[in-house]
Short mmCIF file of C-alpha atoms in Angstrom, two decimals:
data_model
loop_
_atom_site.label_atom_id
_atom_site.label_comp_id
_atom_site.label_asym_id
_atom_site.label_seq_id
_atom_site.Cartn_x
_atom_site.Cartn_y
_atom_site.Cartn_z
CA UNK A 1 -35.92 -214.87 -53.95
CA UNK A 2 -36.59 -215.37 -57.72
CA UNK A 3 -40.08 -214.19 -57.47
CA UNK A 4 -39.14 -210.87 -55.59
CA UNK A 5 -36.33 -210.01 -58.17
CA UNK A 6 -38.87 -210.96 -61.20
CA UNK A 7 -41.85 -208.73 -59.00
CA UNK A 8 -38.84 -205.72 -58.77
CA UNK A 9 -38.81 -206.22 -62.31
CA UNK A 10 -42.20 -206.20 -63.36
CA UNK A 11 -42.58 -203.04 -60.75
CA UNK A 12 -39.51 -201.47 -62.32
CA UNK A 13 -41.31 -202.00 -66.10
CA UNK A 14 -44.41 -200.67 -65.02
CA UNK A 15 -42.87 -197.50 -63.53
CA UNK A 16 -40.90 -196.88 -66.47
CA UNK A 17 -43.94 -197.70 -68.86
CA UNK A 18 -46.59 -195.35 -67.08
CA UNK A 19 -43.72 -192.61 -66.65
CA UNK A 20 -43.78 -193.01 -70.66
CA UNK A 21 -47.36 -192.74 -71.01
CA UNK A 22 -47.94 -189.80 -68.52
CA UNK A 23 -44.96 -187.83 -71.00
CA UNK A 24 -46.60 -188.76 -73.80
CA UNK A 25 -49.91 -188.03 -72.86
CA UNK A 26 -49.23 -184.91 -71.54
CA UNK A 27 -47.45 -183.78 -74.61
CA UNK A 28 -50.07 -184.76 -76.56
CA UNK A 29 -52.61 -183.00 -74.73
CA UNK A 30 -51.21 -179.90 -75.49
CA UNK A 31 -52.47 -180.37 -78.51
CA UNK A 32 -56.31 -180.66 -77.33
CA UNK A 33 -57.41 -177.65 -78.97
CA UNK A 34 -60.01 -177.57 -81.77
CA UNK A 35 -59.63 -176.01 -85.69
CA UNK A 36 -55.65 -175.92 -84.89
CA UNK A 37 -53.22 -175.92 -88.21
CA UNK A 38 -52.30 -179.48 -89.51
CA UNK A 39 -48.64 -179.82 -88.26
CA UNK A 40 -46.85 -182.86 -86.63
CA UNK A 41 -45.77 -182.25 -82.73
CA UNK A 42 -42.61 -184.82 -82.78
CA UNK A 43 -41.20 -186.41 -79.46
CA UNK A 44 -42.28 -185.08 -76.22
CA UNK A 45 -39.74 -182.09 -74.83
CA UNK A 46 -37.42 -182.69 -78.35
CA UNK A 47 -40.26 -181.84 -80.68
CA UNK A 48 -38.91 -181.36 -83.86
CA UNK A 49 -36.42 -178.98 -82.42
CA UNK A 50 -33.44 -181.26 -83.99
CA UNK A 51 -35.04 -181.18 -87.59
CA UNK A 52 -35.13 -177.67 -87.17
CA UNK A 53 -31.52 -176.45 -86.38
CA UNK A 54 -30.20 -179.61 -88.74
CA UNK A 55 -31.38 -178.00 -91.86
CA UNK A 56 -29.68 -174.41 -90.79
CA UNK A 57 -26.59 -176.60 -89.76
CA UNK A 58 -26.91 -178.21 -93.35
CA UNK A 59 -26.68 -174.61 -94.59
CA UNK A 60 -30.54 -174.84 -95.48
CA UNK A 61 -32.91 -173.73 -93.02
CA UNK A 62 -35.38 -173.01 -95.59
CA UNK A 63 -35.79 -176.59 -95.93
CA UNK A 64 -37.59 -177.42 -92.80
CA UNK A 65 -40.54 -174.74 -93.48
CA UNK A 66 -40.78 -175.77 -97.42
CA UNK A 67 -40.47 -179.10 -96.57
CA UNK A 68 -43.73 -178.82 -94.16
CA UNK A 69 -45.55 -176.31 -96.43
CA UNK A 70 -45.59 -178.90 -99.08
CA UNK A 71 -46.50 -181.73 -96.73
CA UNK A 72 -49.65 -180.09 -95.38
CA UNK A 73 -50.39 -177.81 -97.87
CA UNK A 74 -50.86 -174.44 -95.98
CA UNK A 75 -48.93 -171.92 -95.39
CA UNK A 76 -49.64 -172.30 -91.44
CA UNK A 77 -48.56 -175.14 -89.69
CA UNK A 78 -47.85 -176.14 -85.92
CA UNK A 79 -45.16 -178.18 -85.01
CA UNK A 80 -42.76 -177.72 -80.97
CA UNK A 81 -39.72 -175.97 -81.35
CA UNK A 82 -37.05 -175.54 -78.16
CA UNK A 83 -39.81 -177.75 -76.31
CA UNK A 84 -42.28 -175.74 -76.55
CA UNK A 85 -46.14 -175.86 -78.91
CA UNK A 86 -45.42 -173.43 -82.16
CA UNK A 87 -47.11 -172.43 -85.01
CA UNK A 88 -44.69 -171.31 -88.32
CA UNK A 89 -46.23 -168.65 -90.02
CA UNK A 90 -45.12 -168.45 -93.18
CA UNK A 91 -45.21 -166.18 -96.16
CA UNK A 92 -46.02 -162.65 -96.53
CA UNK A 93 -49.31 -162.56 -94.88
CA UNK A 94 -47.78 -164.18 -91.79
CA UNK A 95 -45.20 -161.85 -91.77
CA UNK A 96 -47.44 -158.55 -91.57
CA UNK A 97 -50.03 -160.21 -89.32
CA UNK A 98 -47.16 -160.81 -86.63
CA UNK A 99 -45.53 -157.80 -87.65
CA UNK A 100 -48.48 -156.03 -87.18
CA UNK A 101 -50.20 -157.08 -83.94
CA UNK A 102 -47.07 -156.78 -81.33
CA UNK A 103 -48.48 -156.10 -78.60
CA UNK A 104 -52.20 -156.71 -79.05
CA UNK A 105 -52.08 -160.24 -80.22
CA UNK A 106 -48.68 -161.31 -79.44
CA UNK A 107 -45.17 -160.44 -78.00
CA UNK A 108 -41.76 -161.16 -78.80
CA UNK A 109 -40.31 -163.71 -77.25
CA UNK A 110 -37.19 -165.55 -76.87
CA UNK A 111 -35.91 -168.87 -75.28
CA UNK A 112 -35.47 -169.43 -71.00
CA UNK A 113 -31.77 -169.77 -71.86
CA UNK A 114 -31.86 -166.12 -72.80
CA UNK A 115 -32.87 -165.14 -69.74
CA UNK A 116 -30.07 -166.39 -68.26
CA UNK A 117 -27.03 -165.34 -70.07
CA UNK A 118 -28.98 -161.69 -70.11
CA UNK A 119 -30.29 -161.70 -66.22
CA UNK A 120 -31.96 -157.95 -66.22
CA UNK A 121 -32.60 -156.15 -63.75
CA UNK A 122 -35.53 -155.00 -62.09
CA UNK A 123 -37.10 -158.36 -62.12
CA UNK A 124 -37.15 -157.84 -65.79
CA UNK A 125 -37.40 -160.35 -69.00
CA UNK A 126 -35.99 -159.82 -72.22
CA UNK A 127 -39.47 -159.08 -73.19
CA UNK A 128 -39.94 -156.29 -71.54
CA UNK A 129 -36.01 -155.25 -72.17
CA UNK A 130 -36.89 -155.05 -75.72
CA UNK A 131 -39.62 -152.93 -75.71
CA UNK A 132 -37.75 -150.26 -73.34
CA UNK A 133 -34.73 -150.00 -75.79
CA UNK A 134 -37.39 -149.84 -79.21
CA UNK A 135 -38.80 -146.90 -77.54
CA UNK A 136 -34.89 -145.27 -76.30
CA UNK A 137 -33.15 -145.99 -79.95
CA UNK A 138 -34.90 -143.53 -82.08
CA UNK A 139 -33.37 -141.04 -80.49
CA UNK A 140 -29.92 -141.99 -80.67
CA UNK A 141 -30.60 -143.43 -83.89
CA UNK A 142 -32.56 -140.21 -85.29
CA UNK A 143 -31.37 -138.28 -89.03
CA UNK A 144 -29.03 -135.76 -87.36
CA UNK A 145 -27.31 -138.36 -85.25
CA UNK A 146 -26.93 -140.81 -87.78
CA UNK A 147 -25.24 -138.09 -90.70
CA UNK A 148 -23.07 -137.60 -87.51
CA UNK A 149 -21.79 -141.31 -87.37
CA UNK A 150 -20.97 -141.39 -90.63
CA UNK A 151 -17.27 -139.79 -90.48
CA UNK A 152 -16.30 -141.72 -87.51
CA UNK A 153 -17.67 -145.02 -89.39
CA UNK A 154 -15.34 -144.16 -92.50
CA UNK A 155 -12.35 -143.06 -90.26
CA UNK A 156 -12.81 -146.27 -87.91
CA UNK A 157 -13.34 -148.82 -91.42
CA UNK A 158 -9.91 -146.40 -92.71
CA UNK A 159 -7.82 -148.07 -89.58
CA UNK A 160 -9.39 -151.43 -89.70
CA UNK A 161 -8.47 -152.34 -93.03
CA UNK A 162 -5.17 -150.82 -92.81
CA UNK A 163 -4.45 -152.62 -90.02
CA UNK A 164 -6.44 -156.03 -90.71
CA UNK A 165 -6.31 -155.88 -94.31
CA UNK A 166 -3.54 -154.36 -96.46
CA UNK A 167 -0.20 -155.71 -96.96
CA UNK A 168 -1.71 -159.36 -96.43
CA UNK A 169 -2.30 -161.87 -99.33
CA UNK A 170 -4.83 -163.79 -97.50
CA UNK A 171 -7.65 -162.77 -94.79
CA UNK A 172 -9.80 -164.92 -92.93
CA UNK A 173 -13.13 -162.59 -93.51
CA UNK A 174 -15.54 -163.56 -91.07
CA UNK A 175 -13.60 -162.67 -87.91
CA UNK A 176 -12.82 -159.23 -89.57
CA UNK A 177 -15.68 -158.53 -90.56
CA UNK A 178 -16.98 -159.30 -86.77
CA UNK A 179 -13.93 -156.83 -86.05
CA UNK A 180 -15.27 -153.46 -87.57
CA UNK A 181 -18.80 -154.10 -86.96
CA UNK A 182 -17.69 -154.61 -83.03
CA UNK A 183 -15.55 -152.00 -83.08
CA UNK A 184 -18.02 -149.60 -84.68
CA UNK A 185 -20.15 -150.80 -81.84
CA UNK A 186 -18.03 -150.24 -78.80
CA UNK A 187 -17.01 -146.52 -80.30
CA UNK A 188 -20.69 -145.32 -80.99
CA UNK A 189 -22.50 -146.93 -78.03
CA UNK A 190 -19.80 -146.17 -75.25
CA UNK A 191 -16.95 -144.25 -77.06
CA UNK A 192 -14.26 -146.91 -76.56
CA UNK A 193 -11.87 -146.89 -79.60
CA UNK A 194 -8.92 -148.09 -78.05
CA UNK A 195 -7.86 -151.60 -80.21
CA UNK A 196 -6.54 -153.14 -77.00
CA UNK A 197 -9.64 -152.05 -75.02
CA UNK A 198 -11.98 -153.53 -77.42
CA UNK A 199 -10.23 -156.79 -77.95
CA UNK A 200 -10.51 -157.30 -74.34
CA UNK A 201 -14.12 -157.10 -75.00
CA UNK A 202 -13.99 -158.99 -78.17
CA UNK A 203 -13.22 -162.62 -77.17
CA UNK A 204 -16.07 -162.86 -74.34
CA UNK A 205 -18.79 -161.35 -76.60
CA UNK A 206 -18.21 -164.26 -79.29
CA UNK A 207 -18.96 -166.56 -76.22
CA UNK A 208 -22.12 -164.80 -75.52
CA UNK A 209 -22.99 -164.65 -79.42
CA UNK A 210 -22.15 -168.60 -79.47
CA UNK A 211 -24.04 -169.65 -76.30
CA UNK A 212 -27.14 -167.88 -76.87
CA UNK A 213 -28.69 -170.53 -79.29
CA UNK A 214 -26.84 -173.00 -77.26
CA UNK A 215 -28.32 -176.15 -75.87
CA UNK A 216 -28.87 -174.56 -72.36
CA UNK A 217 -26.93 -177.28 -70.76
CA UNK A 218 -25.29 -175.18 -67.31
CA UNK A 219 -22.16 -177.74 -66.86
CA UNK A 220 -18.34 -176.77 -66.88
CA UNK A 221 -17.27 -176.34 -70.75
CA UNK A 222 -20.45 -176.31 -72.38
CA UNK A 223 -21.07 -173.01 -74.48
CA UNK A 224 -24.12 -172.34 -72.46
CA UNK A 225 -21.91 -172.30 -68.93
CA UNK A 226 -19.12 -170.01 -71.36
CA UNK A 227 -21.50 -167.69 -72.47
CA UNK A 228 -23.14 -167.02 -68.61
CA UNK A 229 -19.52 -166.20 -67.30
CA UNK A 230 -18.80 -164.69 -70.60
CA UNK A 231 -21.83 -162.10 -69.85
CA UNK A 232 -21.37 -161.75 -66.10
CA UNK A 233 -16.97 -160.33 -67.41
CA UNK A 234 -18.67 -157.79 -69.81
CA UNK A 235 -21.19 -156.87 -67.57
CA UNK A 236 -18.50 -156.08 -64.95
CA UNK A 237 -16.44 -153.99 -66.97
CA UNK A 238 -19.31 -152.44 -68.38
CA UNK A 239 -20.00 -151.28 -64.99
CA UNK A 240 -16.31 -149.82 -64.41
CA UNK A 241 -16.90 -147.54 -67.95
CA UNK A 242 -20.51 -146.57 -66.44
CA UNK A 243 -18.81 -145.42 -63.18
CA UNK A 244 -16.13 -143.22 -65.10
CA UNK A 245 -18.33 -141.34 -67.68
CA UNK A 246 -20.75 -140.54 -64.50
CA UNK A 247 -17.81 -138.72 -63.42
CA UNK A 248 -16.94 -137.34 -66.98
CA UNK A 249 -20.12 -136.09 -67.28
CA UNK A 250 -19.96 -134.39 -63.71
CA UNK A 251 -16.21 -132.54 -64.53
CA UNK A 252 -17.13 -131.46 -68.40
CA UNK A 253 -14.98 -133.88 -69.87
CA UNK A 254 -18.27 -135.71 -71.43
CA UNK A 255 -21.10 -134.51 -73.23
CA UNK A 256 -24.56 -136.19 -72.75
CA UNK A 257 -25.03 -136.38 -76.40
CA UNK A 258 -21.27 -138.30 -77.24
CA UNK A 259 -22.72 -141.44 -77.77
CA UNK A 260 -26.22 -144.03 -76.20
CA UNK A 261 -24.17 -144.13 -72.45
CA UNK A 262 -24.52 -140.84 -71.71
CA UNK A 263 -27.67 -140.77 -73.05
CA UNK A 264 -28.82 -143.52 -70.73
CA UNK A 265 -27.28 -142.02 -68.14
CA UNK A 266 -29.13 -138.73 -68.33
CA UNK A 267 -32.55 -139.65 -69.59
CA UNK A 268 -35.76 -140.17 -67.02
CA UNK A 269 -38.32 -142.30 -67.66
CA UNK A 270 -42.14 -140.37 -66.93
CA UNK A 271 -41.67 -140.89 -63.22
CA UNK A 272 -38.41 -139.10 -63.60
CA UNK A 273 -36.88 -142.14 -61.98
CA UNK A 274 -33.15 -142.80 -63.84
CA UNK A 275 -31.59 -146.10 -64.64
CA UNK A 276 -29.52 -148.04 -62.80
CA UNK A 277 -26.07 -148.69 -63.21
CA UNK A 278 -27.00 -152.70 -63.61
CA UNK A 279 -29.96 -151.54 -65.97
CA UNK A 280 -27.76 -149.47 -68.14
CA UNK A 281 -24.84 -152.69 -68.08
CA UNK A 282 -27.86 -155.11 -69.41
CA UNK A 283 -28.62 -152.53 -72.33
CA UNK A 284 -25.67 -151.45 -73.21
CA UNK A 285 -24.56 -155.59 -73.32
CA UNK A 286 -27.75 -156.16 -75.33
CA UNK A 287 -26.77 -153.35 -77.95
CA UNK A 288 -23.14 -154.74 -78.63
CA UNK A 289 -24.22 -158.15 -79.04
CA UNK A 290 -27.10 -157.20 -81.77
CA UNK A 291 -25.18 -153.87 -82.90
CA UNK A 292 -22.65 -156.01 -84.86
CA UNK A 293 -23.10 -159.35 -84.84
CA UNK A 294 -25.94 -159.51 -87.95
CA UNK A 295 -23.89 -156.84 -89.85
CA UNK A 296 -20.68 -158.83 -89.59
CA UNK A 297 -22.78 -161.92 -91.10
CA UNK A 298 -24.05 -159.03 -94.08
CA UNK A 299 -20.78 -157.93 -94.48
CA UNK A 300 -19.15 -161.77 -94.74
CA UNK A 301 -21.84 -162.67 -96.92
CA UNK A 302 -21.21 -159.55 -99.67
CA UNK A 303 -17.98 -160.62 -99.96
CA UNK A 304 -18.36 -164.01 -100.61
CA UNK A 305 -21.28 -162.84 -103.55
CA UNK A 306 -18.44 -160.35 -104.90
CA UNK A 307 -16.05 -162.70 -105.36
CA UNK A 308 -18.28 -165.16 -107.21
CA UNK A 309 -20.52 -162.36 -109.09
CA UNK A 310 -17.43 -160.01 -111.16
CA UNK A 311 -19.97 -158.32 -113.02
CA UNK A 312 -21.56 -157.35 -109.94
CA UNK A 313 -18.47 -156.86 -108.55
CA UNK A 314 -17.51 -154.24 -111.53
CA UNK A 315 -20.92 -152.51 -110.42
CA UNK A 316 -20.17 -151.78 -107.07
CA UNK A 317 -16.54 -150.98 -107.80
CA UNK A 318 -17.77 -148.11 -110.55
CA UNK A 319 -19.89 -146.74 -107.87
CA UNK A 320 -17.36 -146.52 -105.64
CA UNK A 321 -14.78 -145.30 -107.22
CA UNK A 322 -16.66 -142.67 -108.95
CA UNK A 323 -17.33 -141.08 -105.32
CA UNK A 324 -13.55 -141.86 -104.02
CA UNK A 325 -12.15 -140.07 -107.07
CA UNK A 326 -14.25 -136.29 -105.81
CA UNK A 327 -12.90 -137.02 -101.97
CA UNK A 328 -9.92 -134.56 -101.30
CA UNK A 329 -6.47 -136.53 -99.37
CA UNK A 330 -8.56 -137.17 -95.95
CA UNK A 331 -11.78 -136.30 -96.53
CA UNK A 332 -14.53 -138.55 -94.85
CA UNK A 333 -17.51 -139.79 -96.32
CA UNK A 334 -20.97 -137.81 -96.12
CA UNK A 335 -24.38 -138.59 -95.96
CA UNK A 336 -24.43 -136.93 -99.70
CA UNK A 337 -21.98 -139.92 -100.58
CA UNK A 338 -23.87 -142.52 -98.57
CA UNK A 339 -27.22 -141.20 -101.04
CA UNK A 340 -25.25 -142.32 -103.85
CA UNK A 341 -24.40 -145.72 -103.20
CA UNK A 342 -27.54 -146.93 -104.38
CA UNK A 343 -26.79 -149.68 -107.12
CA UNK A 344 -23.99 -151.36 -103.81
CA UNK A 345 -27.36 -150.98 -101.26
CA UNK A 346 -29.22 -153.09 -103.83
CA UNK A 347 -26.57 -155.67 -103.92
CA UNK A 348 -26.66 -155.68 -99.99
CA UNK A 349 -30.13 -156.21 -100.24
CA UNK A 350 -29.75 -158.88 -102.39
CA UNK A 351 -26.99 -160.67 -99.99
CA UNK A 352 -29.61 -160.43 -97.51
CA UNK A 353 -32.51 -161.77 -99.32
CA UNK A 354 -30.48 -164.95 -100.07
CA UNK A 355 -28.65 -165.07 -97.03
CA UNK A 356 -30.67 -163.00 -93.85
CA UNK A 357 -28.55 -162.43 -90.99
CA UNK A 358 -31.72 -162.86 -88.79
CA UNK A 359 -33.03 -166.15 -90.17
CA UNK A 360 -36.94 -165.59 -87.81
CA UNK A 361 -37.84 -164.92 -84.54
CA UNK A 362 -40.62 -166.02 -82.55
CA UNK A 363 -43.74 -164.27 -80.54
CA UNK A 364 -45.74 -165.51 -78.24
CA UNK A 365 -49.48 -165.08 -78.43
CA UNK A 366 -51.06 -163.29 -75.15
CA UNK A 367 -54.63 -163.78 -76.46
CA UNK A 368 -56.81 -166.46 -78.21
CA UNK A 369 -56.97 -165.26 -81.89
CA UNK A 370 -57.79 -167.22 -85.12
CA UNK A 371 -55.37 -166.55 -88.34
CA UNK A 372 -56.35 -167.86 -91.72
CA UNK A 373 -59.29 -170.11 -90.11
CA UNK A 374 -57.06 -172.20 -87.78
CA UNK A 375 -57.05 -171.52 -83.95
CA UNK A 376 -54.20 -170.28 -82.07
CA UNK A 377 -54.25 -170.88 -78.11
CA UNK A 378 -52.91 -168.04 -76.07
CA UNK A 379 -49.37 -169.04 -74.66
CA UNK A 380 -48.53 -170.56 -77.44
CA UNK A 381 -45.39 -169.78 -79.69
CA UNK A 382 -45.28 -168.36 -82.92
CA UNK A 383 -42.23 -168.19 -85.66
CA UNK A 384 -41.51 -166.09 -88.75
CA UNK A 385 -39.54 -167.31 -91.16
CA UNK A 386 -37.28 -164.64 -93.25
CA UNK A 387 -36.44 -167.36 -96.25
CA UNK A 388 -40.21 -168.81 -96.25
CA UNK A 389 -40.62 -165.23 -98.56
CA UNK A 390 -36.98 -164.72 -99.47
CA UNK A 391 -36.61 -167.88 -101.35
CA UNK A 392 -40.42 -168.46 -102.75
CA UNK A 393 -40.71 -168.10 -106.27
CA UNK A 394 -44.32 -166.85 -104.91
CA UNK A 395 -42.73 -163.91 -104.00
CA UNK A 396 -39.61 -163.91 -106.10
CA UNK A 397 -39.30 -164.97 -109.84
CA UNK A 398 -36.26 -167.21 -109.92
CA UNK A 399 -35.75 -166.93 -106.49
CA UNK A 400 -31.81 -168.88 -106.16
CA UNK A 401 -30.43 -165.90 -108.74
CA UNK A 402 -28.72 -163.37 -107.78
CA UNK A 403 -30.69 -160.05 -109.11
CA UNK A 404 -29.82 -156.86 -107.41
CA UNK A 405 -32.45 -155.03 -110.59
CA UNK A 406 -35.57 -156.39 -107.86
CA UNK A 407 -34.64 -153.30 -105.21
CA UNK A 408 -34.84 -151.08 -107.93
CA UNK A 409 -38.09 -148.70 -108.27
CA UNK A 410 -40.52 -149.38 -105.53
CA UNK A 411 -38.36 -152.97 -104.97
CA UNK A 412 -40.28 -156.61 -103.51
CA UNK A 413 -43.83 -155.85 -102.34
CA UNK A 414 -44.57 -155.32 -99.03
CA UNK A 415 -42.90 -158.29 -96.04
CA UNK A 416 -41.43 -159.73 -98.86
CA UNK A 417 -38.04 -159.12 -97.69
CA UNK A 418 -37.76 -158.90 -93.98
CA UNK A 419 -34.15 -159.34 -93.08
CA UNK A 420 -34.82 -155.87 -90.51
CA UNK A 421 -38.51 -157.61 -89.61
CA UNK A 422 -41.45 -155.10 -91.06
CA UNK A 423 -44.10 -152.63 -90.23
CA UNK A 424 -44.21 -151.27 -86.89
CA UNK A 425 -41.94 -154.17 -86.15
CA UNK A 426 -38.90 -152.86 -88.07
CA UNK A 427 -35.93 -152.74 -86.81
CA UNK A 428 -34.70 -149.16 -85.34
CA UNK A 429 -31.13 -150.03 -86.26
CA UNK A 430 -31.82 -150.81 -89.96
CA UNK A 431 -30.16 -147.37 -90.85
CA UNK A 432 -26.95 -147.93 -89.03
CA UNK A 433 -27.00 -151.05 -90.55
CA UNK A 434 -27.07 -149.34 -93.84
CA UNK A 435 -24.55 -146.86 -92.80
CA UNK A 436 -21.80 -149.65 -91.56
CA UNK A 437 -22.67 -152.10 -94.48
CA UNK A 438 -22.20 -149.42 -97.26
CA UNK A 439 -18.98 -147.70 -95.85
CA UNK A 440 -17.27 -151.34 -95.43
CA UNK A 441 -18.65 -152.01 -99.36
CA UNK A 442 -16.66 -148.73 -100.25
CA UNK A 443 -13.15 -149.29 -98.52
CA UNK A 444 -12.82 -153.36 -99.70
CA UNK A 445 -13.70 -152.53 -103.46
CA UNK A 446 -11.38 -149.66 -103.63
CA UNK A 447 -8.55 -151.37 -102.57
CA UNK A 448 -9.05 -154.78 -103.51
CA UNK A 449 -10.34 -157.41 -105.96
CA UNK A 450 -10.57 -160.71 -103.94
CA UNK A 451 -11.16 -164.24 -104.82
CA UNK A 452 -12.12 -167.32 -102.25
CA UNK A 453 -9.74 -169.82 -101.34
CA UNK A 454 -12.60 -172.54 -100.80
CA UNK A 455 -14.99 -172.25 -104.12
CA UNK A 456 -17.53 -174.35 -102.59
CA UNK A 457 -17.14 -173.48 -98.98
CA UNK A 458 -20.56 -175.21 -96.68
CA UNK A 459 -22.33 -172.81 -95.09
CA UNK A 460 -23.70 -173.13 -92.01
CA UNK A 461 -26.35 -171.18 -89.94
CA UNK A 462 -26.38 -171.52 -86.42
CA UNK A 463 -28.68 -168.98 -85.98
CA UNK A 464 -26.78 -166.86 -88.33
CA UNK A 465 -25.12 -167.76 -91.77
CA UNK A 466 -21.85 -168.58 -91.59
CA UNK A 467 -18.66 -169.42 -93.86
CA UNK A 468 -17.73 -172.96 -92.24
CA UNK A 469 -13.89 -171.91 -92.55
CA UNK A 470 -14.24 -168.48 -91.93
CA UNK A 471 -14.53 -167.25 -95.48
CA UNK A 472 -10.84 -167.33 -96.42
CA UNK A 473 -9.92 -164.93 -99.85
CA UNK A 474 -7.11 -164.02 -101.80
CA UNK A 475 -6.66 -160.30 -102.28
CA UNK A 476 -5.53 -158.09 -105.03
CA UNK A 477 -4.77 -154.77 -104.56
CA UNK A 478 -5.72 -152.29 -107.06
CA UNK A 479 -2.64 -150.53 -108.88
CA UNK A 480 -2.29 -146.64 -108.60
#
């Protein structure tokens, strides 16, 4: 009997033992290519996926590109993020090379777990989502539209600080500043402006915002399982405010250019073949989540820099103030106004080059294709990296002070500073971006001075930068 326990053992040590070596050696041979960049794979399906989001939970994610530039010397290096082979291409020749070839090198591309929370229609990826909605947003997103926007942005940022801000000694800023971007959201994409209505909304999408970076672990209570039922709620009522402007639109009591809904609801592709309701759902879901969530992040982030910075405080608040002081009792503010705000646009700018909303993103290579002499196999993944330029004294002299002066003139050189991405790859919503950062800028500095509760608050990125407390201030109204 002792010799058929100690053979189940030795059977049992083998198994586990070749299982090993099969895992490792097929993660290994992944690798099997010739001329690829120096880089270090890590542990088979973990990669160096941990390393990775620890220095963005640290509040440094520059750390693990620097940190790898240094070691190898280049520039280019491969390493396996989320499980999968990567190359990180940093710097500003990375950035237009990626930037550049969408589409005839490589593709955007985004984790399997995204797929799920977001499961399009038409047997559909988020790939191929993406490209449908860069080539629809231009035209809601055009001049004429966006001069348009601007009063109900100022009259919408008028009731959210009146109502989230004044009359309180203390705010938590993070959470309001996730307030007016998502309401700005909910009334320009599908015209709901109703508080109630869009606090229904507002608790499920910061489960989908939460879960999409997620480990993608589908079990009761994890945020991955939150943010799929999370998505499937929106998605539903979605559908219900899709049904009713269909009818609006039939009885006159909607016009097809009020906001993107009716737009998608009475636009045909070159078939002449219309959306579905489902399709339109998945968009519009898509839209709110991205709409607002990386200008809440800006916004957060310029206050915080305000409240440490009074000289560039004083510098915003003389802008500001010198366009209030021409506005009649209720006027809104114009795109003449907007032109002016130049000096507070180069202090968002600023914000964002030390603390980008969108920290990357990855591609995926469809071809074969060589980049600064190394080989990149097709299928592989490939990752941008917004501070690997942002925070490089390569690119930017003294790069850890806080210079608004470098977005004067012509401003950084060319996929320098990529917090919208670059070249045909920039972002079609980096106007209304502008448009939402700048009027938020004007109504907190002409009310308030502010000062942080926590001076050395952590920060942590997880994908976005984040005040670990919520950025709590102190306000102080201005007198008169």
């Amino acid at each position: 009997m002792e010799h058929f326990y100690l053979s189940l053992l030795l059977l049992f040590v083998s198994f586990v033992t070749l299982s090993l070596f099969l895992v490792f050696y097929n993660h290994r041979s992944q690798y099997n290519f010739p001329n690829l960049p120096p880089g270090k794979p890590g542990l088979p399906y973990v990669g160096e996926t941990l390393d990775f989001l620890s220095t963005g939970w640290q509040g440094r994610p520059e750390k693990f590109v620097f940190d790898r530039i240094a070691k190898f010397s280049s520039e280019v290096f491969k390493t396996n993020i989320v499980g999968k082979p990567a190359v990180v291409l940093a710097g500003a020749a990375g950035n237009k090379f990626l930037f550049s070839n969408e589409n005839k090198l490589v593709v955007a591309w985004w984790p399997d777990s995204v797929n799920k929370i977001f499961p399009f229609t038409q047997n559909s990826s988020s790939v191929d989502e993406s490209r449908r909605m860069r080539k629809l947003l231009p035209q809601f997103l055009k001049a004429e539209a966006l001069h348009r926007y601007i009063g109900i942005m100022d009259s919408i940022a008028e009731r959210h600080f009146a109502s989230g801000w004044e009359k309180k000694q203390e705010v938590l800023v993070f959470p309001l500043a996730k307030n007016y971007t998502f309401w700005l959201a909910c009334r320009l994409f599908v015209s709901v402006e109703d508080p109630s209505h869009i606090a229904k909304f507002a608790a499920p999408f910061n489960l989908v915002a939460s879960g999409i970076f997620s480990v993608p672990l589908d079990l009761p209570g994890t945020p991955f399982r939150k943010a799929i039922r999370a998505s499937n709620f929106i998605r539903a009522e979605l559908l219900n405010i899709i049904r009713q402007r269909k009818v609006d639109l039939g009885t006159g009591k909607a016009s097809v250019t009020q906001d993107i809904l009716s737009h998608m609801l009475t636009i045909s592709d070159e078939a002449g073949r219309f959306m579905t309701e489902l399709d339109i759902a998945d968009k519009i879901l898509g839209l709110l989540i991205g709409g607002h969530d990386t200008a809440s992040a800006a916004c957060t982030f310029i206050v915080k820099f305000l409240s440490e910075l009074p000289h560039v405080y004083d510098g915003v608040y003389k802008e500001q103030i010198e366009i209030a002081k021409f506005k009649r009792s209720g006027e809104l503010l114009n795109w003449d106004d907007i032109q002016k705000m130049k000096y507070s646009w180069n202090v968002a700018c600023e914000v964002m080059r030390l603390a980008p909303p969108l920290q990357g993103g990855f591609r995926e290579a469809i071809n074969d294709f060589i980049f600064n002499g190394f080989f990149i196999p097709k299928g592989w993944k490939l990752y941008w990296s917004a501070n690997s330029t942002h925070k490089s004294g390569q690119y930017f002299s003294e790069p850890e002070k806080f210079d608004p002066s470098r977005f004067e003139g012509g401003g950084p050189a060319p996929y320098t500073f990529v917090p919208f991405g670059g070249g045909p790859r920039m972002c079609p919503g980096k106007e209304y971006a502008r448009l939402e950062i700048l009027v938020f800028m004007h109504h907190l500095v002409k009310r308030f001075r502010f000062e942080k509760l926590i001076p050395d608050e952590k920060i942590v990125v997880d994908p976005m930068p984040i005040p670990a407390k919520g950025l709590p201030v102190r306000l102080f109204p201005h007198k008169g």
